[in-house]
């Protein structure tokens, strides 16, 4: 049954954060001063169980769900994640099932993820130089080589692979060409993401944003003119370009070129709230419904009424919003 929000946007994608914990402390996402040892992470019983997550997916299938992405926090930290993937694959044989990860644990899990039915991984990597990488991820334990090894294992296991890079002014601009070269060499697509004002803790300022246009200018100096590609489907957030030689670069320009008009994503937080925008202040509690015994039909009705009321277009309105409300943290609802 057709389901659209107030701007005629369907619900095609569900992003599911399966944990709010992470083994990195990226300064733009989980700055250590806010996510230190005293931070109150969710207790195990607060997290949606795999059965509960699968019920939400099942409830959304009749309303047109096409794609599920597992994220976090760092999703590979959650125990037995392959069990969840196999459960989702079983209820939605035709779903596109993807996962976003920082890549540290990918080497260990790639084959199991593929065998459980995962289609694709997006690996976040912001630098090829160890010093820049470690400063951005605020870690001393891992290196870009670890992540590249994870990527190579994922490719060998038969997973589709993309790389995501957040670009911050004066921090990793010099890494753009190095990262592009590593991806071109492997024939995988890299998507450059404009630094966003997600959450309340990263002290975002517009001056630290490097626009997609500026990144394209730098890439064109190395690769020649970039030719825009047609979107593969409505709701594609990355604007894709190809070089003459066929290398693909994507740009997620949610600050300088927002794409709210095509936003078909709902987000399920680790503790079972449904958010209709990355920048929402408030979620809609599905865990309460599930734990009161709601079956998938009841859940489907509840989600339908949430989506039909959806009016979000934060990125389009960003510059004119007079009073910003506190936003949910990215690690909580998943990027
Ligand atoms: N831990 C996993 C990872 O890093 O891939 C999954 C969760 S992470 C929140 C998902 C994506 O959000 C990552 O690609 C990350 O770079 C991106 N992200 C986090 N904070 C961001 C910000 N302030 N601006 C732009 N992208 C951000
Ligand atoms: Fe962790 Fe991913 Fe956020 Fe970095 S971006 S702190 S890896 S959740
Ligand atoms: Fe979608 Fe909200 Fe981002 Fe706009 S700001 S694209 S509505 S998540």
Coordinates of C-alpha atoms and ligand atoms in Angstrom, one line a residue:
X1 CA 0.0 0.0 0.0
X2 CA 1.5 3.3 -1.1
X3 CA 2.9 5.4 1.7
X4 CA 4.2 8.9 1.3
X5 CA 4.9 11.8 3.6
X6 CA 3.7 15.4 3.4
X7 CA 6.2 16.1 0.5
X8 CA 5.2 13.0 -1.4
X9 CA 8.4 11.2 -0.3
X10 CA 8.1 7.4 0.0
X11 CA 9.8 5.4 2.8
X12 CA 12.3 3.3 0.8
X13 CA 15.3 3.0 3.2
X14 CA 15.6 2.1 6.8
X15 CA 18.9 2.8 8.6
X16 CA 19.2 0.8 11.8
X17 CA 21.6 1.7 14.5
X18 CA 22.4 -1.5 16.4
X19 CA 24.7 0.0 19.0
X20 CA 25.6 3.4 20.3
X21 CA 29.1 2.2 21.2
X22 CA 32.2 2.7 19.1
X23 CA 35.9 1.8 19.1
X24 CA 36.7 5.3 17.6
X25 CA 36.1 8.7 18.9
X26 CA 36.0 10.7 15.6
X27 CA 36.1 14.3 16.6
X28 CA 33.3 15.2 14.3
X29 CA 31.0 12.5 15.6
X30 CA 31.8 11.3 19.2
X31 CA 34.3 13.8 20.6
X32 CA 36.1 12.1 23.6
X33 CA 35.3 15.0 25.9
X34 CA 31.6 14.2 25.5
X35 CA 31.9 10.4 25.0
X36 CA 34.5 9.5 27.7
X37 CA 34.4 6.8 30.3
X38 CA 31.6 8.6 32.2
X39 CA 29.3 8.6 29.3
X40 CA 26.1 6.7 29.8
X41 CA 25.9 4.2 27.0
X42 CA 22.8 2.2 26.5
X43 CA 22.5 -1.0 28.6
X44 CA 22.0 -4.3 26.9
X45 CA 18.3 -4.5 27.8
X46 CA 17.7 -1.1 26.3
X47 CA 18.8 -2.2 22.9
X48 CA 16.3 -3.6 20.5
X49 CA 16.8 -7.4 20.2
X50 CA 17.4 -8.9 16.8
X51 CA 13.8 -10.3 16.8
X52 CA 12.4 -6.8 17.5
X53 CA 14.5 -5.3 14.7
X54 CA 13.4 -8.0 12.3
X55 CA 9.7 -7.3 13.3
X56 CA 10.2 -3.6 12.4
X57 CA 11.7 -4.6 9.0
X58 CA 8.8 -7.0 8.4
X59 CA 6.3 -4.3 9.2
X60 CA 7.8 -2.0 6.7
X61 CA 8.0 -4.4 3.8
X62 CA 4.4 -3.9 2.6
X63 CA 4.8 -0.1 2.6
X64 CA 7.6 -0.2 0.0
X65 CA 10.8 -0.8 1.9
X66 CA 13.7 -1.6 -0.5
X67 CA 16.9 -1.1 1.5
X68 CA 18.2 -1.7 5.0
X69 CA 21.5 -0.4 6.3
X70 CA 23.0 -1.5 9.6
X71 CA 25.0 1.2 11.3
X72 CA 25.8 2.7 14.7
X73 CA 28.0 3.5 16.6
X74 CA 30.2 0.8 15.2
X75 CA 27.8 -2.0 14.1
X76 CA 30.6 -4.7 14.0
X77 CA 30.9 -4.4 17.8
X78 CA 27.5 -5.9 18.3
X79 CA 27.7 -9.6 19.1
X80 CA 26.5 -12.1 16.4
X81 CA 25.7 -9.5 13.9
X82 CA 25.7 -12.2 11.2
X83 CA 22.6 -13.7 12.9
X84 CA 20.8 -10.4 12.4
X85 CA 21.8 -10.2 8.8
X86 CA 20.6 -13.7 8.1
X87 CA 17.3 -12.9 9.9
X88 CA 16.8 -9.8 7.7
X89 CA 17.7 -11.6 4.6
X90 CA 15.2 -14.3 5.4
X91 CA 12.3 -11.9 5.9
X92 CA 13.3 -9.8 2.9
X93 CA 15.0 -11.9 0.2
X94 CA 14.8 -9.0 -2.3
X95 CA 16.0 -6.3 0.1
X96 CA 19.3 -4.5 -0.5
X97 CA 21.1 -5.1 2.8
X98 CA 24.1 -2.9 3.5
X99 CA 26.3 -2.0 6.4
X100 CA 28.4 1.1 7.3
X101 CA 31.5 0.5 9.3
X102 CA 34.8 2.1 10.3
X103 CA 36.4 -1.0 8.9
X104 CA 38.5 -2.0 11.9
X105 CA 36.8 -5.4 12.4
X106 CA 36.0 -6.0 8.7
X107 CA 38.9 -8.3 8.1
X108 CA 37.6 -10.6 10.8
X109 CA 34.0 -10.5 9.7
X110 CA 33.9 -10.0 5.9
X111 CA 33.4 -13.7 4.9
X112 CA 30.7 -14.3 7.6
X113 CA 28.8 -11.1 6.6
X114 CA 28.7 -12.2 3.0
X115 CA 27.7 -15.7 3.8
X116 CA 24.9 -14.4 6.0
X117 CA 23.5 -12.4 3.1
X118 CA 25.0 -8.9 3.3
X119 CA 25.2 -7.3 -0.1
X120 CA 27.4 -4.3 0.5
X121 CA 29.6 -2.4 2.9
X122 CA 30.4 1.3 3.1
X123 CA 33.7 1.8 4.8
X124 CA 34.5 5.2 6.4
X125 CA 38.0 6.3 5.9
X126 CA 39.1 9.9 6.3
X127 CA 42.9 9.7 5.6
X128 CA 45.7 7.6 4.2
X129 CA 48.3 9.3 6.4
X130 CA 48.5 7.7 9.8
X131 CA 48.9 10.9 11.8
X132 CA 45.8 12.6 10.2
X133 CA 43.8 9.4 10.5
X134 CA 44.6 8.9 14.1
X135 CA 43.9 12.5 15.0
X136 CA 40.5 12.4 13.3
X137 CA 39.4 9.1 14.7
X138 CA 41.1 9.9 18.0
X139 CA 42.7 6.5 18.2
X140 CA 46.3 5.2 18.6
X141 CA 45.4 1.6 18.1
X142 CA 44.5 1.5 14.4
X143 CA 46.0 2.6 11.2
X144 CA 44.7 3.3 7.6
X145 CA 46.5 0.1 6.6
X146 CA 44.2 -1.9 8.9
X147 CA 41.2 -0.4 7.2
X148 CA 42.5 -1.0 3.7
X149 CA 43.1 -4.6 4.7
X150 CA 39.5 -4.8 5.8
X151 CA 38.4 -3.3 2.4
X152 CA 40.5 -5.9 0.5
X153 CA 39.0 -8.7 2.6
X154 CA 35.5 -7.4 1.9
X155 CA 36.2 -7.3 -1.9
X156 CA 37.6 -10.8 -1.8
X157 CA 34.5 -12.1 0.0
X158 CA 32.4 -10.7 -2.8
X159 CA 30.9 -7.8 -1.0
X160 CA 30.2 -4.5 -2.8
X161 CA 32.4 -1.8 -1.3
X162 CA 32.3 2.0 -1.2
X163 CA 34.4 4.3 0.8
X164 CA 33.0 7.4 2.7
X165 CA 35.2 10.3 3.6
X166 CA 34.2 13.3 5.6
X167 CA 36.3 16.3 4.6
X168 CA 37.1 19.0 7.1
X169 CA 38.9 22.2 6.2
X170 CA 42.6 22.4 7.2
X171 CA 42.3 18.9 8.7
X172 CA 42.2 16.3 5.9
X173 CA 41.9 18.3 2.6
X174 CA 45.3 17.1 1.7
X175 CA 44.1 13.5 1.9
X176 CA 41.5 13.8 -0.9
X177 CA 43.8 12.8 -3.7
X178 CA 45.5 10.1 -1.7
X179 CA 42.2 8.5 -0.8
X180 CA 41.0 8.8 -4.4
X181 CA 44.1 7.1 -5.7
X182 CA 43.7 4.1 -3.3
X183 CA 40.1 3.7 -4.4
X184 CA 40.7 4.1 -8.1
X185 CA 43.4 1.5 -7.8
X186 CA 40.8 -1.0 -6.4
X187 CA 38.1 0.1 -8.8
X188 CA 35.8 1.2 -5.9
X189 CA 33.7 4.3 -5.6
X190 CA 34.6 6.9 -3.0
X191 CA 32.0 9.4 -1.7
X192 CA 33.1 12.7 -0.2
X193 CA 30.8 13.9 2.6
X194 CA 30.5 17.6 3.6
X195 CA 31.1 18.0 7.3
X196 CA 27.6 18.3 8.9
X197 CA 26.2 19.9 12.0
X198 CA 24.8 16.5 13.3
X199 CA 24.3 16.1 17.0
X200 CA 25.2 18.8 19.6
X201 CA 28.8 18.0 20.5
X202 CA 31.1 18.5 17.5
X203 CA 31.1 22.3 17.7
X204 CA 30.3 22.5 14.0
X205 CA 31.0 25.8 12.2
X206 CA 30.3 26.5 8.5
X207 CA 33.8 27.6 8.0
X208 CA 35.1 24.0 8.4
X209 CA 32.9 22.7 5.6
X210 CA 34.7 21.9 2.3
X211 CA 32.1 22.0 -0.4
X212 CA 31.6 19.3 -2.9
X213 CA 32.4 21.8 -5.6
X214 CA 35.8 22.5 -4.1
X215 CA 36.5 18.8 -3.7
X216 CA 35.6 18.2 -7.4
X217 CA 37.9 21.1 -8.4
X218 CA 40.8 19.3 -6.6
X219 CA 40.0 16.0 -8.2
X220 CA 39.7 17.5 -11.6
X221 CA 43.3 18.8 -11.4
X222 CA 44.4 15.2 -11.1
X223 CA 41.9 13.3 -13.1
X224 CA 40.7 15.8 -15.7
X225 CA 37.0 16.9 -16.1
X226 CA 34.5 15.1 -14.0
X227 CA 31.3 14.2 -15.9
X228 CA 28.0 14.1 -14.0
X229 CA 26.2 10.8 -14.0
X230 CA 22.4 10.4 -13.9
X231 CA 21.0 9.3 -10.5
X232 CA 20.4 5.5 -10.5
X233 CA 17.1 6.0 -8.6
X234 CA 15.1 8.7 -6.9
X235 CA 16.4 9.2 -3.4
X236 CA 20.1 8.7 -4.3
X237 CA 21.9 11.1 -2.0
X238 CA 25.3 11.0 -3.5
X239 CA 25.8 13.0 -6.7
X240 CA 28.0 10.8 -8.9
X241 CA 30.6 11.9 -11.4
X242 CA 32.9 9.9 -13.6
X243 CA 36.4 10.6 -15.0
X244 CA 37.1 10.0 -18.6
X245 CA 38.9 6.8 -17.6
X246 CA 35.7 5.6 -15.8
X247 CA 36.6 6.2 -12.1
X248 CA 33.6 7.1 -10.0
X249 CA 33.5 9.8 -7.4
X250 CA 30.4 10.6 -5.3
X251 CA 29.6 13.8 -3.3
X252 CA 27.2 14.0 -0.4
X253 CA 26.6 17.8 -0.2
X254 CA 24.0 18.1 2.5
X255 CA 25.3 21.5 3.5
X256 CA 25.8 23.3 0.1
X257 CA 23.4 21.3 -2.0
X258 CA 20.7 19.7 0.1
X259 CA 18.7 16.8 -1.1
X260 CA 15.7 16.8 1.3
X261 CA 13.3 16.7 -1.6
X262 CA 14.4 13.1 -2.4
X263 CA 15.0 11.9 1.2
X264 CA 13.3 8.5 1.5
X265 CA 15.1 7.4 4.8
X266 CA 13.8 6.5 8.2
X267 CA 16.2 5.8 11.0
X268 CA 15.7 3.4 13.9
X269 CA 17.8 4.2 16.9
X270 CA 19.6 1.5 18.9
X271 CA 16.9 1.8 21.6
X272 CA 14.1 1.5 19.1
X273 CA 12.9 5.0 18.4
X274 CA 12.0 5.9 14.8
X275 CA 13.4 9.2 13.5
X276 CA 12.3 10.8 10.3
X277 CA 15.3 13.0 9.9
X278 CA 19.0 12.9 10.8
X279 CA 18.6 16.2 12.5
X280 CA 15.4 15.4 14.5
X281 CA 15.1 16.4 18.1
X282 CA 12.6 13.7 18.9
X283 CA 12.0 10.1 17.9
X284 CA 8.9 7.9 18.0
X285 CA 9.1 5.1 20.5
X286 CA 8.6 1.7 18.7
X287 CA 10.3 -0.3 21.4
X288 CA 7.5 0.5 23.9
X289 CA 4.9 -0.8 21.3
X290 CA 7.0 -3.9 20.6
X291 CA 7.3 -4.7 24.3
X292 CA 3.6 -4.2 24.9
X293 CA 3.1 -7.0 22.4
X294 CA 2.4 -5.1 19.2
X295 CA 2.5 -7.4 16.2
X296 CA 3.8 -6.3 12.8
X297 CA 0.4 -5.2 11.6
X298 CA 0.0 -2.8 14.6
X299 CA 3.6 -1.6 14.1
X300 CA 3.0 -1.0 10.4
X301 CA -0.1 1.2 11.3
X302 CA 2.0 3.2 13.8
X303 CA 4.8 3.8 11.3
X304 CA 2.4 4.7 8.6
X305 CA 0.9 7.5 10.8
X306 CA 4.4 8.7 11.7
X307 CA 5.5 8.8 8.1
X308 CA 2.3 10.5 6.8
X309 CA 2.9 13.4 9.3
X310 CA 6.6 13.7 8.2
X311 CA 7.5 17.3 7.2
X312 CA 11.3 17.3 7.7
X313 CA 13.6 19.3 5.4
X314 CA 16.3 20.4 7.9
X315 CA 19.1 20.8 5.4
X316 CA 17.1 23.0 3.1
X317 CA 16.0 25.2 6.0
X318 CA 19.3 25.1 7.9
X319 CA 20.4 28.7 7.1
X320 CA 17.0 30.2 8.0
X321 CA 16.2 28.3 11.2
X322 CA 16.2 30.9 14.0
X323 CA 16.4 28.7 17.0
X324 CA 18.1 25.3 16.7
X325 CA 16.6 22.6 19.0
X326 CA 19.0 20.0 20.5
X327 CA 19.5 17.2 18.0
X328 CA 19.9 13.5 18.4
X329 CA 23.5 12.3 18.3
X330 CA 24.7 10.6 15.1
X331 CA 26.2 7.6 16.9
X332 CA 22.8 7.1 18.5
X333 CA 20.6 7.0 15.3
X334 CA 23.3 6.1 12.8
X335 CA 24.7 8.0 9.9
Ligands
LIG1 N1 30.9 3.7 12.8 C1 30.5 3.5 11.5 C2 31.3 4.4 10.5 O1 32.0 5.3 10.9 O2 31.2 4.1 9.3 C3 29.0 3.8 11.2 C4 28.4 4.9 11.9 S1 29.0 6.6 11.4 C5 27.9 7.6 12.4 C6 28.3 6.7 9.8 C7 28.8 7.8 8.9 O3 28.5 9.0 9.4 C8 30.3 7.7 8.7 O4 30.7 7.6 7.4 C9 30.8 9.0 9.3 O5 31.9 9.5 8.6 C10 29.6 9.9 9.1 N2 29.6 11.1 10.0 C11 29.6 11.1 11.3 N3 29.6 12.3 11.8 C12 29.6 13.2 10.7 C13 29.5 14.6 10.5 N4 29.6 15.4 11.5 N5 29.4 15.0 9.2 C14 29.4 14.2 8.2 N6 29.4 12.9 8.3 C15 29.5 12.3 9.5
LIG2 FE1 32.5 5.8 15.5 FE2 31.6 6.0 13.0 FE3 31.2 8.0 14.7 FE4 33.7 7.6 13.9 S1 31.9 8.2 12.6 S2 33.0 7.9 16.1 S3 33.7 5.4 13.7 S4 30.3 6.0 14.9
LIG3 FE1 16.6 13.8 5.0 FE2 16.6 15.4 7.1 FE3 18.9 15.0 5.7 FE4 16.8 16.5 4.7 S1 18.0 17.0 6.5 S2 18.0 14.9 3.6 S3 15.0 15.4 5.5 S4 17.7 13.4 6.8

